[in-house]
JSON list of C-alpha atoms in Angstrom, two decimals:
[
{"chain": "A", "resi": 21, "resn": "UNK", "atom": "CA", "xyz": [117.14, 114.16, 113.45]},
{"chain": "A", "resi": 22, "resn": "UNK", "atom": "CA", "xyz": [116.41, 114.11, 116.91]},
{"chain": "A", "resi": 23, "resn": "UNK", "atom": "CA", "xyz": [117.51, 111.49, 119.35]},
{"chain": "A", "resi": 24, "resn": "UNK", "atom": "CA", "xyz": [113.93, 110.68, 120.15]},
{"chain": "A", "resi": 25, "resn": "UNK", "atom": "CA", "xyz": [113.16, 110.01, 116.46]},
{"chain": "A", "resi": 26, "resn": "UNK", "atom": "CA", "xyz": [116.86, 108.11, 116.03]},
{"chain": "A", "resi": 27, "resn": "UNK", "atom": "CA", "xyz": [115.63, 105.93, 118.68]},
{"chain": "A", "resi": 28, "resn": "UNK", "atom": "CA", "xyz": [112.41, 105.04, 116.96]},
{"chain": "A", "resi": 29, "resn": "UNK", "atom": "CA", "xyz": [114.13, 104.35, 113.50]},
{"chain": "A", "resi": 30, "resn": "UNK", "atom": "CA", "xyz": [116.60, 102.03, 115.91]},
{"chain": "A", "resi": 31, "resn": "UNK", "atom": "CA", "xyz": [113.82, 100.13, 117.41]},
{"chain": "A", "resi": 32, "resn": "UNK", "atom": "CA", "xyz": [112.12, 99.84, 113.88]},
{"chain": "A", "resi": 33, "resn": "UNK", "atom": "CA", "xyz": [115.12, 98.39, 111.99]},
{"chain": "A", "resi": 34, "resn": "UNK", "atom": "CA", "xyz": [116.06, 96.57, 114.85]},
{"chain": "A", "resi": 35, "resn": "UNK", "atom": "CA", "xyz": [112.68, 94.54, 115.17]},
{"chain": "A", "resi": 36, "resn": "UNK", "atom": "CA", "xyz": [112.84, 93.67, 110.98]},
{"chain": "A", "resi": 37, "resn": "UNK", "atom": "CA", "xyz": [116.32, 92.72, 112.05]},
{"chain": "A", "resi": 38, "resn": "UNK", "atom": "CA", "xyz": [115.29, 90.36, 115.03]},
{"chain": "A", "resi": 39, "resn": "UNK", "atom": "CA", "xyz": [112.10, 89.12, 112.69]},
{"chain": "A", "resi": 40, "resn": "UNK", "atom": "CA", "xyz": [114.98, 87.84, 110.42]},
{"chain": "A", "resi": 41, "resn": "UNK", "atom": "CA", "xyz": [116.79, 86.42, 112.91]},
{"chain": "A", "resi": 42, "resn": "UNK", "atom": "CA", "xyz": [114.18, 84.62, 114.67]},
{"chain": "A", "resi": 43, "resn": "UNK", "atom": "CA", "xyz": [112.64, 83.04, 111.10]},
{"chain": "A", "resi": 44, "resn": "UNK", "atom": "CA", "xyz": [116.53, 81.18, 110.74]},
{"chain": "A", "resi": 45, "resn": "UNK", "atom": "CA", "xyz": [116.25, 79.96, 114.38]},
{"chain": "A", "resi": 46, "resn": "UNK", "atom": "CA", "xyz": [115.91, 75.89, 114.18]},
{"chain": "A", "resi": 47, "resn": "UNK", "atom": "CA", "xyz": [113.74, 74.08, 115.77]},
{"chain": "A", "resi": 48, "resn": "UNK", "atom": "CA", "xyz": [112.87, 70.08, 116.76]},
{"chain": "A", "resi": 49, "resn": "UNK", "atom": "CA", "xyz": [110.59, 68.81, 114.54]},
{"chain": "A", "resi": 50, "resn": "UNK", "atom": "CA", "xyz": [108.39, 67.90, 116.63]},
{"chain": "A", "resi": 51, "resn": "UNK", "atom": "CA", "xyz": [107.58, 71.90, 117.30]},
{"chain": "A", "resi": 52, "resn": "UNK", "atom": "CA", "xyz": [108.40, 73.18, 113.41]},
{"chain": "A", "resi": 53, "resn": "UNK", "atom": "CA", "xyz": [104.49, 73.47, 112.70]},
{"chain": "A", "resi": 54, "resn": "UNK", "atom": "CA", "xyz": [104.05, 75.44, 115.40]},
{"chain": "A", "resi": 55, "resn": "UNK", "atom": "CA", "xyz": [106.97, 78.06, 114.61]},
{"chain": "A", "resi": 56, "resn": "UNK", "atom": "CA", "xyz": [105.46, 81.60, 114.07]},
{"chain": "A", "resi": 57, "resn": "UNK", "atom": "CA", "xyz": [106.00, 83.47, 110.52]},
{"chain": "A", "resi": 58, "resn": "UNK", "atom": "CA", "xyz": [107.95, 86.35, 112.73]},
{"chain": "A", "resi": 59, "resn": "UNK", "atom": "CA", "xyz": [108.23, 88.62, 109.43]},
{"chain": "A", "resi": 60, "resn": "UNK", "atom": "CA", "xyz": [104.43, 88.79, 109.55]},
{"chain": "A", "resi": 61, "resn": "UNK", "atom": "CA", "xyz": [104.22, 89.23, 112.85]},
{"chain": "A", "resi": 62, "resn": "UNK", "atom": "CA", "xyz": [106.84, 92.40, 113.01]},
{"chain": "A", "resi": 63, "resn": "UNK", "atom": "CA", "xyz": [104.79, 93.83, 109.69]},
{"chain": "A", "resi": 64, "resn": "UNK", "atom": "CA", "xyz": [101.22, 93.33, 111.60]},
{"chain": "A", "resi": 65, "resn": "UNK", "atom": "CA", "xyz": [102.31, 95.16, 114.64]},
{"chain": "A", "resi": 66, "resn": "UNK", "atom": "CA", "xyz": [104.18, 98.08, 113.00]},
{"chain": "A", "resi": 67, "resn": "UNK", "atom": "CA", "xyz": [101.42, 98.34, 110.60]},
{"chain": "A", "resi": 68, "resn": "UNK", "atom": "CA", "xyz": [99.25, 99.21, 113.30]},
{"chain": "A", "resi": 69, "resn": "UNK", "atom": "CA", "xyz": [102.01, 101.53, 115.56]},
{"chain": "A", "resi": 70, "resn": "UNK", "atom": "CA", "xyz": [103.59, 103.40, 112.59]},
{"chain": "A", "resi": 71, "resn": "UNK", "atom": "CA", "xyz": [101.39, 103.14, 109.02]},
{"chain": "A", "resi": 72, "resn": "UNK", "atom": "CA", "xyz": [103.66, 105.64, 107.51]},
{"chain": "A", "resi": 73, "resn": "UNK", "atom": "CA", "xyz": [106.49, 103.47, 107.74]},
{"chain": "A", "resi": 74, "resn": "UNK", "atom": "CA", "xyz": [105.30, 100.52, 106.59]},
{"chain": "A", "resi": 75, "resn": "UNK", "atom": "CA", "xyz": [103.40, 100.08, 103.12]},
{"chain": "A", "resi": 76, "resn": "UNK", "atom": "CA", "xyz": [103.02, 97.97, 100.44]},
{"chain": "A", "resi": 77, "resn": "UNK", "atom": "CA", "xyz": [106.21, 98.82, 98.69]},
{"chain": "A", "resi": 78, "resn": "UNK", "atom": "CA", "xyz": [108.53, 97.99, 101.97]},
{"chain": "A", "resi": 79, "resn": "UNK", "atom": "CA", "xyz": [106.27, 94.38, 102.79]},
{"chain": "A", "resi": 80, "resn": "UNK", "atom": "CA", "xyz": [107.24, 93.67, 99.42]},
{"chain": "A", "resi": 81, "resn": "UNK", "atom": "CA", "xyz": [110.87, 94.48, 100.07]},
{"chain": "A", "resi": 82, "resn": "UNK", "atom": "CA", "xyz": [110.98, 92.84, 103.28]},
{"chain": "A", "resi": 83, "resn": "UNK", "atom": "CA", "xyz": [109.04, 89.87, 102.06]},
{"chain": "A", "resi": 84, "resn": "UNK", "atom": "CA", "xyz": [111.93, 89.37, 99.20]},
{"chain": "A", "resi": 85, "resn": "UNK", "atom": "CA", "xyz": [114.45, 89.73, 101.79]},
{"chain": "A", "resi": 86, "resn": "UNK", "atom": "CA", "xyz": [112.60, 86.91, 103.83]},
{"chain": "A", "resi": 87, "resn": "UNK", "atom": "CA", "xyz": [112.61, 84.70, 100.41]},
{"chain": "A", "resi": 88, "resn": "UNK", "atom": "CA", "xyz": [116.44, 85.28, 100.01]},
{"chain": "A", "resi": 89, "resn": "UNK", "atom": "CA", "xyz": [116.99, 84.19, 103.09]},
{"chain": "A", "resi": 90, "resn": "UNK", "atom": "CA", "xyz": [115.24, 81.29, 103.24]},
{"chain": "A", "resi": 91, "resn": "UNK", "atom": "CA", "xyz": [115.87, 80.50, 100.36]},
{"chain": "A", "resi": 92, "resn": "UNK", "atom": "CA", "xyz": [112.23, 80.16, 98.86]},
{"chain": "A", "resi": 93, "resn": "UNK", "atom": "CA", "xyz": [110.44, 80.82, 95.63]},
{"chain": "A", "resi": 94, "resn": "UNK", "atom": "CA", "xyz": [111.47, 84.50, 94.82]},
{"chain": "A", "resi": 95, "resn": "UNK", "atom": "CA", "xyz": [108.28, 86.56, 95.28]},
{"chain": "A", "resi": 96, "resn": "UNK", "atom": "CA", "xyz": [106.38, 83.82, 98.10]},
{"chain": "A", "resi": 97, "resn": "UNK", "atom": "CA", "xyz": [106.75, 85.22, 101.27]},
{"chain": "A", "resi": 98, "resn": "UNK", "atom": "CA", "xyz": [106.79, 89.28, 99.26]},
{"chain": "A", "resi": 99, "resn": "UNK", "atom": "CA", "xyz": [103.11, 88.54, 97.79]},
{"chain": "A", "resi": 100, "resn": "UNK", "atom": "CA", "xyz": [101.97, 87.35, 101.33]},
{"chain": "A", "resi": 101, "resn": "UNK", "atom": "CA", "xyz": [103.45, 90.27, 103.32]},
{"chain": "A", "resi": 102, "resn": "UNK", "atom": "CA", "xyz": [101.58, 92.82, 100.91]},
{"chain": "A", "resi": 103, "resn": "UNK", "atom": "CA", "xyz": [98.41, 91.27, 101.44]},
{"chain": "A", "resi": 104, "resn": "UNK", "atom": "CA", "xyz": [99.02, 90.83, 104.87]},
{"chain": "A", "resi": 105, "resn": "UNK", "atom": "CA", "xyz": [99.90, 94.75, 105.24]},
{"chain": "A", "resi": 106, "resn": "UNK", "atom": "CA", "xyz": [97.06, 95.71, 102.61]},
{"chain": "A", "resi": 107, "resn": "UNK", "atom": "CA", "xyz": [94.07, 93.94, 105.02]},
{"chain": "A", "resi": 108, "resn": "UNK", "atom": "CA", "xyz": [95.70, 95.52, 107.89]},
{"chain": "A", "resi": 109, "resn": "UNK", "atom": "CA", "xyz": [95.62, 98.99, 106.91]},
{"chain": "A", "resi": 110, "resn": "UNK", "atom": "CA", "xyz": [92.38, 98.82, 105.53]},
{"chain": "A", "resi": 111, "resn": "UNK", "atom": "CA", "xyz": [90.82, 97.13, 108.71]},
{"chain": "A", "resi": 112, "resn": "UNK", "atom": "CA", "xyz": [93.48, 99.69, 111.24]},
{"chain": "A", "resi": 113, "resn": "UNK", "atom": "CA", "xyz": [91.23, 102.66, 108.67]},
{"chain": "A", "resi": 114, "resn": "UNK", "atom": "CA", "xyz": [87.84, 101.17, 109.81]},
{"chain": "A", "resi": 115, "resn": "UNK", "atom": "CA", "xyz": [88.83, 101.67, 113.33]},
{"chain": "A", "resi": 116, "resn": "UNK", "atom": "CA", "xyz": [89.92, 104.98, 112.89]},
{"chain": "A", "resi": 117, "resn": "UNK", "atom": "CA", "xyz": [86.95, 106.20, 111.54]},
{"chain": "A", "resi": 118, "resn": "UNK", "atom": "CA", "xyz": [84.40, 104.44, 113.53]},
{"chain": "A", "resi": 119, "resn": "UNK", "atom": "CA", "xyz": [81.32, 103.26, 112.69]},
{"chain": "A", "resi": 120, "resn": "UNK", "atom": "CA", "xyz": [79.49, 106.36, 112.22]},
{"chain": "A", "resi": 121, "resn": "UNK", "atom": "CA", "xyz": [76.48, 105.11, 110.31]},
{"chain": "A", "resi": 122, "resn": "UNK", "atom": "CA", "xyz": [78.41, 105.16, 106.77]},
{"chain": "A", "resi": 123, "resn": "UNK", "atom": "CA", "xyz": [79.59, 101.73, 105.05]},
{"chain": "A", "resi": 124, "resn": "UNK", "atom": "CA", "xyz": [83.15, 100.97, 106.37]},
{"chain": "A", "resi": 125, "resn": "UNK", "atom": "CA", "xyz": [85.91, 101.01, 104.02]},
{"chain": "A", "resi": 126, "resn": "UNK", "atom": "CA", "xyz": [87.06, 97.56, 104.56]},
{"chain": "A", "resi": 127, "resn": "UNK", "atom": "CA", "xyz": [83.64, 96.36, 103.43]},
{"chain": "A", "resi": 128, "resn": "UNK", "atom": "CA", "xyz": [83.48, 98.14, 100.53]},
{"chain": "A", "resi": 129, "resn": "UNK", "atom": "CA", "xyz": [87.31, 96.51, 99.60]},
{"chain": "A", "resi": 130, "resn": "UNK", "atom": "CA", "xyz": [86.35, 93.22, 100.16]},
{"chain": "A", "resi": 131, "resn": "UNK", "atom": "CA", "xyz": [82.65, 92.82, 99.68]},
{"chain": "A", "resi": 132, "resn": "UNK", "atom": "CA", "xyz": [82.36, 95.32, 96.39]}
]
């Protein structure tokens, strides 16, 4: 492996790493509605940067990790990382191919 690619694979584990870290951070409760689901954040952006490295099968490891951590229903946060990464890989698809006058694949997913 090259150091170029060891240093991707660093910056990718280490930002799951830091989404973890930042979903335990307390805070007031005055701001708790406003804290950001940082798993789903992470998962959006690399979805986007890197779709071969993140699919279905690792949101739905991630999102069990985030349960365990939390300590939440088993499966929660899992079920709403896989449909977060499933809409975003269908809709990051739509703007790789374009609108070339054929119907988009995201419409066709959701619409029927």
């Amino acid at each position: 492996m090259s150091n170029r690619r060891r240093a991707h694979a660093l910056i990718f584990a280490g930002s799951i790493i830091f989404a973890f870290l930042l979903q335990l951070t307390p805070l007031p409760l005055a701001l708790a509605a406003f804290k950001p689901y940082w798993l789903a954040l992470v998962m959006i952006y690399w979805a986007i940067e890197a779709p071969h490295r993140v699919g279905l099968g690792f949101a739905f490891l991630i999102g069990l990790g985030g349960d365990l951590l939390i300590g939440q229903v088993l499966g929660e946060q899992a079920l709403r990382l896989v449909v977060l990464v499933f809409i975003v890989l269908v809709a990051s698809f739509d703007l790789l191919l374009g609108y070339t006058g054929i119907v988009s694949f995201a419409h066709t997913m959701f619409f029927g």
